[in-house]
Amino acid sequence: MEFSLLNSFVNAAKLSLKLIIVITLLMIAYEFFENSKLYTKLQSILERPLEKVGFTPNSSITMVVGLVLGIAYGAGILIRNAMSGKMSGKEILLSSLFLSVCHAVFEDTLLFVAIGGNGVIILGTRIFLAITVAMIITKYVKL
């Protein structure tokens, strides 16, 4: 019993260390990325594909932040934009549903790869489902 408990503790510690390393490196990289011209350029590049799914330029930054950093940061920007009137009710719903399905794509994918998952399948499935949900909402929900 003690051997199993000790083994579990060691494995949990190793996994925790991997997670700490991945998350720390991603956050450091994002801090540099956020202050670069590439960030602005990437936002303008993503604006057109996001519009095809149903997002407006007002919601594009919410999507970029939510996809890269996660739902908490994306939701913070979503709330700020919603309260300032920059996003319509439909944009708020669409962004919320999209980010519910597909958020923190790099971090989550790397975390699952660290424990043995297939990153391509995980990332592809999440993006496909999120786009499908967004397109259905755009087409059928009238707000």
mmCIF file of C-alpha atoms in Angstrom:
data_model
loop_
_atom_site.group_PDB
_atom_site.id
_atom_site.type_symbol
_atom_site.label_atom_id
_atom_site.label_comp_id
_atom_site.label_asym_id
_atom_site.label_seq_id
_atom_site.Cartn_x
_atom_site.Cartn_y
_atom_site.Cartn_z
ATOM 1 C CA MET A 1 0.000 0.000 0.000
ATOM 2 C CA GLU A 2 2.773 2.441 0.902
ATOM 3 C CA PHE A 3 4.634 1.634 -2.284
ATOM 4 C CA SER A 4 1.574 2.465 -4.404
ATOM 5 C CA LEU A 5 0.958 5.661 -2.483
ATOM 6 C CA LEU A 6 4.595 6.711 -2.785
ATOM 7 C CA ASN A 7 4.637 5.832 -6.491
ATOM 8 C CA SER A 8 1.472 7.863 -7.036
ATOM 9 C CA PHE A 9 2.968 10.817 -5.201
ATOM 10 C CA VAL A 10 6.168 10.701 -7.272
ATOM 11 C CA ASN A 11 4.208 10.473 -10.541
ATOM 12 C CA ALA A 12 1.929 13.338 -9.483
ATOM 13 C CA ALA A 13 4.973 15.454 -8.606
ATOM 14 C CA LYS A 14 6.563 14.737 -12.010
ATOM 15 C CA LEU A 15 3.336 15.655 -13.804
ATOM 16 C CA SER A 16 2.988 18.817 -11.722
ATOM 17 C CA LEU A 17 6.531 19.836 -12.610
ATOM 18 C CA LYS A 18 5.818 19.307 -16.325
ATOM 19 C CA LEU A 19 2.666 21.405 -16.028
ATOM 20 C CA ILE A 20 4.480 24.185 -14.189
ATOM 21 C CA ILE A 21 7.200 24.281 -16.843
ATOM 22 C CA VAL A 22 4.730 24.367 -19.760
ATOM 23 C CA ILE A 23 2.510 27.043 -18.219
ATOM 24 C CA THR A 24 5.449 29.210 -17.132
ATOM 25 C CA LEU A 25 7.073 29.096 -20.565
ATOM 26 C CA LEU A 26 3.780 29.914 -22.269
ATOM 27 C CA MET A 27 3.115 32.892 -20.015
ATOM 28 C CA ILE A 28 6.643 34.257 -20.512
ATOM 29 C CA ALA A 29 6.304 33.868 -24.279
ATOM 30 C CA TYR A 30 2.946 35.635 -24.255
ATOM 31 C CA GLU A 31 4.321 38.599 -22.304
ATOM 32 C CA PHE A 32 6.915 39.146 -25.030
ATOM 33 C CA PHE A 33 4.389 38.446 -27.787
ATOM 34 C CA GLU A 34 1.805 40.912 -26.441
ATOM 35 C CA ASN A 35 4.252 43.807 -26.759
ATOM 36 C CA SER A 36 5.331 42.963 -30.291
ATOM 37 C CA LYS A 37 4.187 44.140 -33.708
ATOM 38 C CA LEU A 38 3.478 40.507 -34.527
ATOM 39 C CA TYR A 39 0.580 40.551 -32.043
ATOM 40 C CA THR A 40 -1.145 43.386 -33.926
ATOM 41 C CA LYS A 41 -0.400 41.758 -37.259
ATOM 42 C CA LEU A 42 -1.774 38.402 -36.095
ATOM 43 C CA GLN A 43 -4.942 40.077 -34.882
ATOM 44 C CA SER A 44 -5.467 41.698 -38.287
ATOM 45 C CA ILE A 45 -4.763 38.384 -40.048
ATOM 46 C CA LEU A 46 -7.284 36.523 -37.883
ATOM 47 C CA GLU A 47 -9.928 39.206 -38.273
ATOM 48 C CA ARG A 48 -11.082 38.058 -41.726
ATOM 49 C CA PRO A 49 -11.414 34.316 -40.932
ATOM 50 C CA LEU A 50 -13.213 35.163 -37.702
ATOM 51 C CA GLU A 51 -15.643 37.358 -39.633
ATOM 52 C CA LYS A 52 -16.463 34.400 -41.904
ATOM 53 C CA VAL A 53 -17.504 32.391 -38.869
ATOM 54 C CA GLY A 54 -19.687 35.264 -37.669
ATOM 55 C CA PHE A 55 -17.467 37.437 -35.502
ATOM 56 C CA THR A 56 -17.102 41.172 -35.990
ATOM 57 C CA PRO A 57 -13.869 43.118 -35.560
ATOM 58 C CA ASN A 58 -15.102 44.176 -32.103
ATOM 59 C CA SER A 59 -15.031 40.576 -30.924
ATOM 60 C CA SER A 60 -11.805 39.529 -32.647
ATOM 61 C CA ILE A 61 -9.532 40.561 -29.764
ATOM 62 C CA THR A 62 -11.748 38.597 -27.364
ATOM 63 C CA MET A 63 -11.313 35.528 -29.543
ATOM 64 C CA VAL A 64 -7.554 35.940 -29.917
ATOM 65 C CA VAL A 65 -7.052 36.341 -26.170
ATOM 66 C CA GLY A 66 -9.452 33.511 -25.318
ATOM 67 C CA LEU A 67 -7.872 31.142 -27.817
ATOM 68 C CA VAL A 68 -4.332 31.907 -26.723
ATOM 69 C CA LEU A 69 -4.611 32.583 -22.992
ATOM 70 C CA GLY A 70 -7.796 30.874 -21.976
ATOM 71 C CA ILE A 71 -11.387 31.421 -21.090
ATOM 72 C CA ALA A 72 -10.725 33.526 -17.981
ATOM 73 C CA TYR A 73 -8.715 36.163 -19.837
ATOM 74 C CA GLY A 74 -11.041 36.012 -22.847
ATOM 75 C CA ALA A 75 -14.048 36.407 -20.565
ATOM 76 C CA GLY A 76 -12.450 39.435 -18.923
ATOM 77 C CA ILE A 77 -12.128 41.169 -22.270
ATOM 78 C CA LEU A 78 -15.586 39.960 -23.308
ATOM 79 C CA ILE A 79 -17.145 41.483 -20.186
ATOM 80 C CA ARG A 80 -15.303 44.772 -20.704
ATOM 81 C CA ASN A 81 -16.384 44.981 -24.364
ATOM 82 C CA ALA A 82 -19.960 43.984 -23.527
ATOM 83 C CA MET A 83 -20.286 46.576 -20.764
ATOM 84 C CA SER A 84 -18.880 49.307 -22.998
ATOM 85 C CA GLY A 85 -21.398 48.441 -25.725
ATOM 86 C CA LYS A 86 -18.779 47.356 -28.262
ATOM 87 C CA MET A 87 -20.385 43.923 -28.702
ATOM 88 C CA SER A 88 -23.974 43.010 -29.522
ATOM 89 C CA GLY A 89 -25.934 40.325 -27.684
ATOM 90 C CA LYS A 90 -25.312 37.912 -30.536
ATOM 91 C CA GLU A 91 -21.556 38.591 -30.463
ATOM 92 C CA ILE A 92 -21.490 38.008 -26.715
ATOM 93 C CA LEU A 93 -23.360 34.704 -27.070
ATOM 94 C CA LEU A 94 -21.242 33.612 -30.027
ATOM 95 C CA SER A 95 -17.964 34.458 -28.294
ATOM 96 C CA SER A 96 -19.051 32.746 -25.079
ATOM 97 C CA LEU A 97 -20.068 29.534 -26.832
ATOM 98 C CA PHE A 98 -16.986 29.475 -29.050
ATOM 99 C CA LEU A 99 -14.634 29.962 -26.105
ATOM 100 C CA SER A 100 -16.516 27.374 -24.053
ATOM 101 C CA VAL A 101 -15.578 24.766 -26.633
ATOM 102 C CA CYS A 102 -12.195 26.083 -27.715
ATOM 103 C CA HIS A 103 -10.060 28.131 -25.329
ATOM 104 C CA ALA A 104 -6.385 28.147 -24.364
ATOM 105 C CA VAL A 105 -5.620 26.047 -27.422
ATOM 106 C CA PHE A 106 -1.848 26.054 -27.011
ATOM 107 C CA GLU A 107 -1.744 25.543 -23.267
ATOM 108 C CA ASP A 108 -4.427 22.843 -23.094
ATOM 109 C CA THR A 109 -3.036 20.997 -26.093
ATOM 110 C CA LEU A 110 0.499 21.020 -24.668
ATOM 111 C CA LEU A 111 -0.792 19.858 -21.294
ATOM 112 C CA PHE A 112 -2.559 16.876 -22.863
ATOM 113 C CA VAL A 113 0.471 16.102 -25.051
ATOM 114 C CA ALA A 114 2.620 16.112 -21.890
ATOM 115 C CA ILE A 115 0.497 13.265 -20.507
ATOM 116 C CA GLY A 116 0.426 11.305 -23.755
ATOM 117 C CA GLY A 117 -2.381 12.800 -25.856
ATOM 118 C CA ASN A 118 -2.284 13.387 -29.601
ATOM 119 C CA GLY A 119 -2.028 17.163 -30.024
ATOM 120 C CA VAL A 120 -3.212 17.252 -33.632
ATOM 121 C CA ILE A 121 -6.385 15.303 -32.862
ATOM 122 C CA ILE A 122 -7.124 17.306 -29.713
ATOM 123 C CA LEU A 123 -6.558 20.690 -31.351
ATOM 124 C CA GLY A 124 -8.318 19.782 -34.592
ATOM 125 C CA THR A 125 -11.396 18.439 -32.825
ATOM 126 C CA ARG A 126 -11.738 21.461 -30.562
ATOM 127 C CA ILE A 127 -11.370 23.960 -33.404
ATOM 128 C CA PHE A 128 -13.771 22.029 -35.650
ATOM 129 C CA LEU A 129 -16.438 21.824 -32.930
ATOM 130 C CA ALA A 130 -16.066 25.495 -32.012
ATOM 131 C CA ILE A 131 -16.380 26.631 -35.636
ATOM 132 C CA THR A 132 -19.384 24.356 -36.147
ATOM 133 C CA VAL A 133 -21.128 25.751 -33.052
ATOM 134 C CA ALA A 134 -20.349 29.327 -34.121
ATOM 135 C CA MET A 135 -21.681 28.765 -37.639
ATOM 136 C CA ILE A 136 -24.893 27.183 -36.331
ATOM 137 C CA ILE A 137 -25.436 30.082 -33.927
ATOM 138 C CA THR A 138 -24.687 32.632 -36.659
ATOM 139 C CA LYS A 139 -27.141 31.006 -39.039
ATOM 140 C CA TYR A 140 -30.036 30.081 -36.759
ATOM 141 C CA VAL A 141 -30.024 32.360 -33.714
ATOM 142 C CA LYS A 142 -31.569 35.776 -34.246
ATOM 143 C CA LEU A 143 -30.895 38.213 -31.415
#
